[in-house]
mmCIF file of C-alpha atoms and ligand atoms in Angstrom:
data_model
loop_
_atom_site.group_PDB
_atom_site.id
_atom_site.type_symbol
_atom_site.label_atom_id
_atom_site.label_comp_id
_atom_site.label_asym_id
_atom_site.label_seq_id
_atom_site.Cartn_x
_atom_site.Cartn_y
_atom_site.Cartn_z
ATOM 1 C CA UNK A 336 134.155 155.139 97.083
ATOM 2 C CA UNK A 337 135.781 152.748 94.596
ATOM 3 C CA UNK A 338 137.073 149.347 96.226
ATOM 4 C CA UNK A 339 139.571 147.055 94.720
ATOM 5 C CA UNK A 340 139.321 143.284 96.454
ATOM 6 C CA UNK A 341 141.585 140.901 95.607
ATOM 7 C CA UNK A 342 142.865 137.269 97.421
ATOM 8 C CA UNK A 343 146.858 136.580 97.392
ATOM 9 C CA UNK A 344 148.993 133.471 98.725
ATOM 10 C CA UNK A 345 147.562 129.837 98.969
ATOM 11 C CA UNK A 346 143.974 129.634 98.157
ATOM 12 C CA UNK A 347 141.756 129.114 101.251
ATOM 13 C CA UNK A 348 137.637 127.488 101.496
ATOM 14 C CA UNK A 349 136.004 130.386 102.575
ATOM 15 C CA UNK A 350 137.708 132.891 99.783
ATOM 16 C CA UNK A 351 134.555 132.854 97.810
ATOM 17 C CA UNK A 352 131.747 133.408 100.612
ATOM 18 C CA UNK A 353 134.048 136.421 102.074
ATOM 19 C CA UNK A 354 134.068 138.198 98.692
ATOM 20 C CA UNK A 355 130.143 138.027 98.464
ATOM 21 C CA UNK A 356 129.805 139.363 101.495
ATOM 22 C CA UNK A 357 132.337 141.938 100.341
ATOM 23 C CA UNK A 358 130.836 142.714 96.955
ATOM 24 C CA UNK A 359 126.861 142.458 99.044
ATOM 25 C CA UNK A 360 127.952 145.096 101.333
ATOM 26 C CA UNK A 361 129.738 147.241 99.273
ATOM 27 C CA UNK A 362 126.630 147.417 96.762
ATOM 28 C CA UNK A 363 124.059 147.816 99.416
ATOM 29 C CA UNK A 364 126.214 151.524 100.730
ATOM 30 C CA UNK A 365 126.201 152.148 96.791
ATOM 31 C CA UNK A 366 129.565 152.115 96.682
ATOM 32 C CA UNK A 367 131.590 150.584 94.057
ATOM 33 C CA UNK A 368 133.531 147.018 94.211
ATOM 34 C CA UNK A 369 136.397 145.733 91.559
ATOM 35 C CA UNK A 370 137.222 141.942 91.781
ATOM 36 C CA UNK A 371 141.333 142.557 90.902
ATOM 37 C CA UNK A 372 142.121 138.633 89.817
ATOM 38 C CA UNK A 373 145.375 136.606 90.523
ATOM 39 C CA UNK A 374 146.809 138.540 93.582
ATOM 40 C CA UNK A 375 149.039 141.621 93.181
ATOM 41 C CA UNK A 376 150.401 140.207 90.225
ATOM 42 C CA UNK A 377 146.904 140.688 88.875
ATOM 43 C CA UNK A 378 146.893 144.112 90.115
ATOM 44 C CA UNK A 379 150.093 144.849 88.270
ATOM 45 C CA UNK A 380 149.052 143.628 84.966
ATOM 46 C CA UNK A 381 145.476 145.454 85.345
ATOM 47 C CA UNK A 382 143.509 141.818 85.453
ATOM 48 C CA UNK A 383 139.668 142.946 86.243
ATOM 49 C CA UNK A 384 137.038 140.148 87.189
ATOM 50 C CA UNK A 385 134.192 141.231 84.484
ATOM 51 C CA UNK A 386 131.457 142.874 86.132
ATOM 52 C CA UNK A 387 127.861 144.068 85.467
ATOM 53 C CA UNK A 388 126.621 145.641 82.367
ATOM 54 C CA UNK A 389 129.999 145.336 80.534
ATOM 55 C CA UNK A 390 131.943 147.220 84.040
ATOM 56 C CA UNK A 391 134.398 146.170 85.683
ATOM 57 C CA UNK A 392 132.124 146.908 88.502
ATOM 58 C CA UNK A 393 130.898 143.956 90.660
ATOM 59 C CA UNK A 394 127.098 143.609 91.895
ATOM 60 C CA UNK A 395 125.173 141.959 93.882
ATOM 61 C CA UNK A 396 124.272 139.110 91.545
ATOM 62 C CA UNK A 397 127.960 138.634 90.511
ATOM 63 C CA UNK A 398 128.593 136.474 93.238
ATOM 64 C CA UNK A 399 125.688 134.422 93.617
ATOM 65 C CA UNK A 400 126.362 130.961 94.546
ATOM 66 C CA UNK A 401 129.318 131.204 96.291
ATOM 67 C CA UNK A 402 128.736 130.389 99.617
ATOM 68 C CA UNK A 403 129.462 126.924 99.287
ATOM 69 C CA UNK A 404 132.149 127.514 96.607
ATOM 70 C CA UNK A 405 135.905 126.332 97.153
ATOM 71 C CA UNK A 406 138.750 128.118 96.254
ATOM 72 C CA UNK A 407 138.082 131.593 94.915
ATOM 73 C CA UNK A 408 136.749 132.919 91.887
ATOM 74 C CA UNK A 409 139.530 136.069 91.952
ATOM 75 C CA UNK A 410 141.774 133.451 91.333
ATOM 76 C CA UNK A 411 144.837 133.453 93.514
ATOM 77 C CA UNK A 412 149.007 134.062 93.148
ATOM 78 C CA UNK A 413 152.242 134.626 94.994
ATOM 79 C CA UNK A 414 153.614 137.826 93.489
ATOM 80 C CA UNK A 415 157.764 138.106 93.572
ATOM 81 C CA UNK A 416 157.293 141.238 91.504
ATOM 82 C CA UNK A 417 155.038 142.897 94.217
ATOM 83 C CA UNK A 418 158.009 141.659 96.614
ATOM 84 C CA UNK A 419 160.091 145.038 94.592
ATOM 85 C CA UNK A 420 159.818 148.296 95.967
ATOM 86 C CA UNK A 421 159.536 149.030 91.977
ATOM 87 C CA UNK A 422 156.366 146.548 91.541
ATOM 88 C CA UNK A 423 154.856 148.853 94.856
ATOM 89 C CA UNK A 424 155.323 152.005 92.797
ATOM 90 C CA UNK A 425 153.805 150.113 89.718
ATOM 91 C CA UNK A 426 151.156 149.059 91.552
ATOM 92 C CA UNK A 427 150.295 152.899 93.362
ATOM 93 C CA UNK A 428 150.191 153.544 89.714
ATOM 94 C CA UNK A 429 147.700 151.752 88.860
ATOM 95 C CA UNK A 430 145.540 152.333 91.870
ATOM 96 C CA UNK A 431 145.749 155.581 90.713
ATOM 97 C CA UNK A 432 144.824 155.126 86.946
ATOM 98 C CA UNK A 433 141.547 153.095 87.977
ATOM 99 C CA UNK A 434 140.977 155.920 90.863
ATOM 100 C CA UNK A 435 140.887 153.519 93.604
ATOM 101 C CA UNK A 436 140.329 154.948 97.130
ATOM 102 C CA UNK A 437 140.609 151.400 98.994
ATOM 103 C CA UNK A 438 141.823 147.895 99.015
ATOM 104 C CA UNK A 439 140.450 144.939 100.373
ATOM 105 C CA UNK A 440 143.409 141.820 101.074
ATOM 106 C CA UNK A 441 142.300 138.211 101.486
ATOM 107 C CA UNK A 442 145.177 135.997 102.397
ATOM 108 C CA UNK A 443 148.101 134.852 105.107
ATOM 109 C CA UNK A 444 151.174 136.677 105.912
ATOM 110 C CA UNK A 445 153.315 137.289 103.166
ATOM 111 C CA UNK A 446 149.594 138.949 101.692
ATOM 112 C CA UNK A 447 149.534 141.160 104.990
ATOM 113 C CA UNK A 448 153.474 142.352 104.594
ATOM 114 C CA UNK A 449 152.568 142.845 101.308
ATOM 115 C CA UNK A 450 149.345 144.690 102.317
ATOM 116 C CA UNK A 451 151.879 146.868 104.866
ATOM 117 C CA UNK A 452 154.356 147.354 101.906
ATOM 118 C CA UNK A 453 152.211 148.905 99.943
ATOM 119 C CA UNK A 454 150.083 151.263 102.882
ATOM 120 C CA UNK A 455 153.501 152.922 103.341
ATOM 121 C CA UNK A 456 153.711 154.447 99.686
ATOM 122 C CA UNK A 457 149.500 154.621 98.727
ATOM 123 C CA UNK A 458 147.643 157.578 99.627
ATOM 124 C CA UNK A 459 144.323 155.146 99.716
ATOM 125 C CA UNK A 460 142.894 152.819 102.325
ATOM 126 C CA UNK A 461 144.107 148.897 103.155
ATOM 127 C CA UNK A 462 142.172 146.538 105.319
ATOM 128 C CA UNK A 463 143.598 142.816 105.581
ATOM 129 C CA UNK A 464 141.463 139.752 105.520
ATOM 130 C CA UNK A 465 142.930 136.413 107.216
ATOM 131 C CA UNK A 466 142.509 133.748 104.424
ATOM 132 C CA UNK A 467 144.726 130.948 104.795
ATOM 133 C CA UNK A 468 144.189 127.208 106.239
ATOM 134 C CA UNK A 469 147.565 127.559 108.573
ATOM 135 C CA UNK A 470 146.085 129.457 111.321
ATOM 136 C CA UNK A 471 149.371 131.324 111.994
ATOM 137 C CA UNK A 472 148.238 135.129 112.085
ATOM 138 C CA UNK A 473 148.132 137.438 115.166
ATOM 139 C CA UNK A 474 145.234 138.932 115.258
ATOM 140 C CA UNK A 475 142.656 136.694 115.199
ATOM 141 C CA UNK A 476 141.438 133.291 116.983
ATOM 142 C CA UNK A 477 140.969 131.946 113.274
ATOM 143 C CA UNK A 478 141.794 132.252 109.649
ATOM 144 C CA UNK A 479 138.845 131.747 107.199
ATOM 145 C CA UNK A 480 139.570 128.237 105.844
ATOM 146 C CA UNK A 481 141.073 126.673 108.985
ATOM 147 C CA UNK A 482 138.233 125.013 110.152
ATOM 148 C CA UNK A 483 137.247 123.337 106.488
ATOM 149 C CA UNK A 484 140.650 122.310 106.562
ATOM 150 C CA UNK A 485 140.764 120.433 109.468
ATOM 151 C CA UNK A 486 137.413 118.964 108.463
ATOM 152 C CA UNK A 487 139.168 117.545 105.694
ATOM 153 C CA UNK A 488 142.305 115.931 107.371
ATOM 154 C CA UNK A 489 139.915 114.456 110.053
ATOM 155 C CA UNK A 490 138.128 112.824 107.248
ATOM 156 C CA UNK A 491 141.155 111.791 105.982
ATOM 157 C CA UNK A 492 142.945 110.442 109.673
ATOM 158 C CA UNK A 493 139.575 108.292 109.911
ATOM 159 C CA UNK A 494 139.857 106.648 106.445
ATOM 160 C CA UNK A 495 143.451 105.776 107.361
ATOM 161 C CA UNK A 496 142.574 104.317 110.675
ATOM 162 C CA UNK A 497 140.307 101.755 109.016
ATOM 163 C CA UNK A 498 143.482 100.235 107.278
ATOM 164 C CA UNK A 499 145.901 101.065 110.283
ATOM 165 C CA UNK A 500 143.702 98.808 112.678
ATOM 166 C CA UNK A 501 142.963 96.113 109.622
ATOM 167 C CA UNK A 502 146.805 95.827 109.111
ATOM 168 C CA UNK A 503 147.914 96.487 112.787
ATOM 169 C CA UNK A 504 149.669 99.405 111.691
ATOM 170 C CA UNK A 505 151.071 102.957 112.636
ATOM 171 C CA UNK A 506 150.388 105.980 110.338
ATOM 172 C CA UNK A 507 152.325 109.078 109.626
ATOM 173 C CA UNK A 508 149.701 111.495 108.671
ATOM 174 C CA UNK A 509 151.519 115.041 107.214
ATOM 175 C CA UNK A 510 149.691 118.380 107.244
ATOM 176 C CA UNK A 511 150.120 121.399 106.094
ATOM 177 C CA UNK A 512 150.482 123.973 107.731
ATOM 178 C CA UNK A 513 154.381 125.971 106.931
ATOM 179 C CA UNK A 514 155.359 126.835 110.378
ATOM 180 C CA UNK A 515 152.057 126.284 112.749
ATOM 181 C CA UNK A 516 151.178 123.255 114.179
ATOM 182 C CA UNK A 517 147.457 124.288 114.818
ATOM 183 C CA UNK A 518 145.685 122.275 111.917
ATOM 184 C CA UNK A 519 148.272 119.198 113.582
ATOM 185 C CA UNK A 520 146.982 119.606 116.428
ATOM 186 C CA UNK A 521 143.186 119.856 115.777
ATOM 187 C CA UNK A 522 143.446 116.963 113.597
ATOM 188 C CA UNK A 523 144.949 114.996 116.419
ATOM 189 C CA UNK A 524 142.612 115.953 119.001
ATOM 190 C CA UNK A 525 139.323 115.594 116.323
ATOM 191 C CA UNK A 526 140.567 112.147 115.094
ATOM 192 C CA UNK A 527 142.045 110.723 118.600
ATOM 193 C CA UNK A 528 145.497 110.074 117.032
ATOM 194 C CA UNK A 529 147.927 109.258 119.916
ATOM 195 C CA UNK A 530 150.963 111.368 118.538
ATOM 196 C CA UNK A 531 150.828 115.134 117.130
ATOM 197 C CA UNK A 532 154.107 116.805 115.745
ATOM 198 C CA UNK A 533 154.623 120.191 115.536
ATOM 199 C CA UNK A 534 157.008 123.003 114.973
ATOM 200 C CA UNK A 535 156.112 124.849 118.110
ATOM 201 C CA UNK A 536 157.470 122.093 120.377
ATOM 202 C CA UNK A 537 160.632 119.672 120.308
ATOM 203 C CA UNK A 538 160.326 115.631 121.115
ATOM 204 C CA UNK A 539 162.917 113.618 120.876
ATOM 205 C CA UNK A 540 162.488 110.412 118.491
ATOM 206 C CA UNK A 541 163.847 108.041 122.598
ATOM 207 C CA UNK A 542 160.765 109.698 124.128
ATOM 208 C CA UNK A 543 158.457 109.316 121.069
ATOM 209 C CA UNK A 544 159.678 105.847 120.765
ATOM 210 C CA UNK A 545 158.873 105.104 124.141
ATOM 211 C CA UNK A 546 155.600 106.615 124.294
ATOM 212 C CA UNK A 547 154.549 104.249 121.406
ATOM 213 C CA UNK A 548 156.636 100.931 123.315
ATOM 214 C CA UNK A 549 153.822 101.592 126.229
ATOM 215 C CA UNK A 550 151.266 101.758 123.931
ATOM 216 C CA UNK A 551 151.983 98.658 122.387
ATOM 217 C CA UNK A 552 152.127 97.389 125.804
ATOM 218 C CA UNK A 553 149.033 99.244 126.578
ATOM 219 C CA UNK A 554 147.737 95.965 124.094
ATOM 220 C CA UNK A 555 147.241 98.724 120.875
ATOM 221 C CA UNK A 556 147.643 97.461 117.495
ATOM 222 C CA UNK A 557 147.512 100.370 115.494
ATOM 223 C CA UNK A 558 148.735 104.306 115.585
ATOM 224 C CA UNK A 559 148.139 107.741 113.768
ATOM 225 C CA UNK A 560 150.722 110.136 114.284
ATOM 226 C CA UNK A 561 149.790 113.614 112.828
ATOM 227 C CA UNK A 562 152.940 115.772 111.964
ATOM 228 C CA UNK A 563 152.943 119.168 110.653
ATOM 229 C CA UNK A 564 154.674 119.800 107.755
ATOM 230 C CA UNK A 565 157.014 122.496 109.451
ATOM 231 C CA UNK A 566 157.833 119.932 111.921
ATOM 232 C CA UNK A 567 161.432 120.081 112.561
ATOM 233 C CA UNK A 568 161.768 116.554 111.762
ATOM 234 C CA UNK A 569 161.492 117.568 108.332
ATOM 235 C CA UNK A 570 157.479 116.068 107.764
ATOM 236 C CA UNK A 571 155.758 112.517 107.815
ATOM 237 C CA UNK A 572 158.474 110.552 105.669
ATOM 238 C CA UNK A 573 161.641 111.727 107.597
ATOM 239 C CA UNK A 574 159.904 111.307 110.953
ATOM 240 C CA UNK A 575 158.547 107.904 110.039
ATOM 241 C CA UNK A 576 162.680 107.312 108.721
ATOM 242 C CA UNK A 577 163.825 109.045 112.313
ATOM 243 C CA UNK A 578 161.516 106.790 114.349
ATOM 244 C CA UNK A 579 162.339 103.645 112.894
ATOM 245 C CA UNK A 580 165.907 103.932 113.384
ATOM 246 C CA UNK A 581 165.424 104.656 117.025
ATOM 247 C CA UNK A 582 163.094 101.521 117.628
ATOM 248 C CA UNK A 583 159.842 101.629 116.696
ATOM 249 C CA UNK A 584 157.966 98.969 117.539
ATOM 250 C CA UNK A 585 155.208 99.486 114.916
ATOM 251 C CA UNK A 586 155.727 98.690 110.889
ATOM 252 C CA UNK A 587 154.294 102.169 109.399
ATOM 253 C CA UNK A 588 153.110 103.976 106.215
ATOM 254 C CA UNK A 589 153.088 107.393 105.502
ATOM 255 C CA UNK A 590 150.814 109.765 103.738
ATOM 256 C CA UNK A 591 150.980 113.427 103.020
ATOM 257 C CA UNK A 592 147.907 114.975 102.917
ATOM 258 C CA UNK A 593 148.928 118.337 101.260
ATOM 259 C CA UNK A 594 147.003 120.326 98.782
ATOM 260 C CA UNK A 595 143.826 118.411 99.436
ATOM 261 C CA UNK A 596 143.389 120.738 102.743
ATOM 262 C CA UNK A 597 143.127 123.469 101.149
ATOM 263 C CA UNK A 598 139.907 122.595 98.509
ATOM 264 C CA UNK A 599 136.430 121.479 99.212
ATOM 265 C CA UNK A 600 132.894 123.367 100.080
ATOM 266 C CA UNK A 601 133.915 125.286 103.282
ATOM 267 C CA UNK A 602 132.602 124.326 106.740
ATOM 268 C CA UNK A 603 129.496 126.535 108.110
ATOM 269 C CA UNK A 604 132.165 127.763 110.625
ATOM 270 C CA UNK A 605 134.330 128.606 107.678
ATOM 271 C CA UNK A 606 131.420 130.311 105.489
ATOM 272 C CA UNK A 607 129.872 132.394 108.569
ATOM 273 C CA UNK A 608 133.482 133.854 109.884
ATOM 274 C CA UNK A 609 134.220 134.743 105.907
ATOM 275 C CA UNK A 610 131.029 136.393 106.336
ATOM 276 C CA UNK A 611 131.208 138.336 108.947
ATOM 277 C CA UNK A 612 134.675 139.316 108.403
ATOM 278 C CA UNK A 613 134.131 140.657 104.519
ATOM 279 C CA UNK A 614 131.163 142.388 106.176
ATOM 280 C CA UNK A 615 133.285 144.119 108.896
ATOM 281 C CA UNK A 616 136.377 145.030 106.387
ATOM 282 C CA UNK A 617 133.451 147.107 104.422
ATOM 283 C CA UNK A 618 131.794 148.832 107.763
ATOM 284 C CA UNK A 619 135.527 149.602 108.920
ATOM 285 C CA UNK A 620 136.799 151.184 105.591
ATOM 286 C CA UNK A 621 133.713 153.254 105.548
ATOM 287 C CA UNK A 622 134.451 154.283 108.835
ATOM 288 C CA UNK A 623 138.057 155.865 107.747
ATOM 289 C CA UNK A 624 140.597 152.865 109.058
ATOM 290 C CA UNK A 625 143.073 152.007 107.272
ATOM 291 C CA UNK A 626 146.435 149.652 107.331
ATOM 292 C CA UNK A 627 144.889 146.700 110.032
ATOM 293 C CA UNK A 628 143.545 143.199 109.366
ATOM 294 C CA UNK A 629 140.064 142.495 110.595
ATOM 295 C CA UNK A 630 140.029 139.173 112.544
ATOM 296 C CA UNK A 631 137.551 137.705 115.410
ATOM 297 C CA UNK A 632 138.761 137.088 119.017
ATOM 298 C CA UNK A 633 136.784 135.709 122.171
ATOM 299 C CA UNK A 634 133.683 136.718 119.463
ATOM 300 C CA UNK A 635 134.657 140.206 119.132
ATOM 301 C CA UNK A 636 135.741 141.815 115.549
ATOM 302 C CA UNK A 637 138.804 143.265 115.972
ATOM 303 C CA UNK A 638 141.412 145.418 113.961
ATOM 304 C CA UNK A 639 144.706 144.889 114.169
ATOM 305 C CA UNK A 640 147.569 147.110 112.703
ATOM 306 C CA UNK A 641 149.374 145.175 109.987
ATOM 307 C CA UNK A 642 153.220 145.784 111.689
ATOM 308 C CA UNK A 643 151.470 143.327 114.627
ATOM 309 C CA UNK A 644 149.697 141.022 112.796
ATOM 310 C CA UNK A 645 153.061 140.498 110.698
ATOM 311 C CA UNK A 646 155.666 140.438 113.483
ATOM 312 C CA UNK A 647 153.957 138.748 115.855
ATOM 313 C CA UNK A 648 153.586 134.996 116.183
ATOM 314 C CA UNK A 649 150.488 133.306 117.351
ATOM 315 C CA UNK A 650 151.087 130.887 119.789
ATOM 316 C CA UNK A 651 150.023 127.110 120.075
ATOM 317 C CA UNK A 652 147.420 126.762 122.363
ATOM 318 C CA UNK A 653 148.885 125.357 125.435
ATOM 319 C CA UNK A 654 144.981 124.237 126.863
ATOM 320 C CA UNK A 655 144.636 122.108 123.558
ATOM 321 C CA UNK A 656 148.107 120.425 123.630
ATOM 322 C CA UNK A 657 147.614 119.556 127.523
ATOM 323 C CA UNK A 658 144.028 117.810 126.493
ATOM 324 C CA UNK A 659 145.874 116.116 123.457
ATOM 325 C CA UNK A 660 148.012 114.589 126.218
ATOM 326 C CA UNK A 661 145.299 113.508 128.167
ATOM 327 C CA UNK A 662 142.765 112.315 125.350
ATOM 328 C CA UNK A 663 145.561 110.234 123.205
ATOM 329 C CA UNK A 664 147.293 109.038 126.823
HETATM 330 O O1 LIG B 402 149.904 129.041 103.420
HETATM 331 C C1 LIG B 402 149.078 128.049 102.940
HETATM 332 C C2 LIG B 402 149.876 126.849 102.496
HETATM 333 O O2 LIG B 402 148.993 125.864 102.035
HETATM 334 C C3 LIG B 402 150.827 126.266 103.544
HETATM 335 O O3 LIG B 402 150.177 125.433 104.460
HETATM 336 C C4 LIG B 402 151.835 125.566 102.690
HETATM 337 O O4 LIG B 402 153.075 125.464 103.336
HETATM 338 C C5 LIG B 402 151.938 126.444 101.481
HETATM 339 O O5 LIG B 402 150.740 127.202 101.422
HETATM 340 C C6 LIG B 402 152.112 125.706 100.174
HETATM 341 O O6 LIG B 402 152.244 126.632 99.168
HETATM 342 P P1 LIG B 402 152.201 126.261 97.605
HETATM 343 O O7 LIG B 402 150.778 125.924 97.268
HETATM 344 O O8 LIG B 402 152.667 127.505 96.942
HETATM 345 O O9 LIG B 402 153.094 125.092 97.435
#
């Protein structure tokens, strides 16, 4: 069997220890891997990572030392030409020219619709990887590069909070995250910030004011609000604008975290779910399925069908938001 692998969207810690596994399980059933860089606009223009011996074929020692490695080694893009039913006929094209029989997807939901796009018109086989640091896909508890990201915000939130306290001020700490709130959230929890906004659920800037009036009564000097970039306040500068027109009581600063989330060594948690998962995509191509992303709930590997994965929304987890409330209080 000849298996193309390739990672689409934003870049994701954890890219680089999935594809070993990939490429390690792959060459221990002696079947063949391709590493197909830059997305499916790589695909479309025929870019091959170099492989063994001169091949475009990929081995076991091609991917040595990338367990700790940040972003991925396939290189990454966000195709608009894939987007065209004519760059999905291009690209069946040339899965047929290199006599692929299956395709392995690393990425977050426009890589899964595009993943779902393409199983509709290619004879071959399509199994989804979730590789992005939002957190947002159905179908598993978490995305390879979630946890690393969080890591890296909590780092962050505690840096801040040595200058917040020194200055007696209040922080507006943005995150990325498109339209989840789950790496706001986590960070909030992880770092003890007192305020976390996010998409999933409205606050108006009277009752966010007056959460932080009690605080300062509480005898606080100094806040960290974490707000998700798809916050519908439109992210930490506009909310930091909103809340100061409606009173608050604290002189602020904002920060946006942004790209810095998504680089760095992964987290353990980050390198042994990319691990497992790669491993599983393998095991469940060779065992004829087709057109599902592998994920991990309640500790099971599961496969869901791509239609799901894309049209459903995860929801925010109501047990962590309650103990956000309770912690931060
Ligand atoms: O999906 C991953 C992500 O980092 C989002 O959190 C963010 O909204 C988006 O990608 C940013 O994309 P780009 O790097 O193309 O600006």
């Amino acid at each position: 069997m000849r298996i193309g692998v390739l990672c689409s969207g934003g870049d994701a810690p954890g890219m680089n220890p999935c594809l070993r596994s990939i490429v390690r399980t792959v060459c221990t059933c002696n079947d063949e891997i391709y590493g197909i860089q830059h997305g499916y606009e790589g695909l479309l223009n025929e870019e091959f990572y170099p492989g063994e011996n001169g091949s475009h074929i990929m081995g076991m020692r091609s991917v040595s030392g990338l367990s700790k490695l940040g972003g991925t080694i396939l290189h990454s893009s966000r195709s608009k030409r894939f987007q065209t039913p004519e760059g999905i006929h291009e690209a069946v094209n040339i899965l047929h020219k290199h006599k692929f029989n299956a395709l392995i997807t690393i990425g977050g939901n426009g890589t899964l619709s595009g993943a779902l796009a393409l199983g509709k018109v290619w004879d071959g086989q399509i199994i989804g990887l979730p590789g992005t640091i939002d957190n947002d896909l159905f179908g598993t508890d978490y995305t390879i590069g979630f946890s690393t990201a969080v890591h890296t915000a909590v780092e962050a939130v505690d840096k801040l909070r040595d200058t917040a306290g020194s200055h007696d001020l209040m922080f507006f700490v943005e995150v990325m995250g498109r339209h989840c709130g789950d790496i706001a959230l986590s960070t909030a929890i992880a770092s003890g910030a007192e305020i976390a906004c996010i998409p999933e659920i409205e606050e108006s800037p009277e009752r966010i004011v007056a959460r932080l009036r009690k605080i300062k009564e509480a005898g606080k000097t100094s806040v960290m609000a974490i707000v998700a970039e798809g916050d519908e306040s439109g992210g930490a500068f506009a909310m930091q604008k909103i809340l100061k027109e409606a009173g608050n009581p604290f002189d602020s600063r904002a920060v946006v975290l942004g790209h810095v989330l998504r680089g760095g060594s992964p987290t353990p948690e980050d390198r042994i779910l990319a691990s497992e998962l790669g491993n599983f995509a393998v095991s469940s191509l060779l065992l004829g399925e087709s057109g599902k992303m592998a994920g991990k709930i309640h500790g099971e590997l599961v496969l869901t069908p791509f239609q799901h994965c894309v049209a459903e929304h995860k929801k925010v987890d109501a047990e962590q938001l309650r103990l956000l409330h309770i912690v931060a209080s």
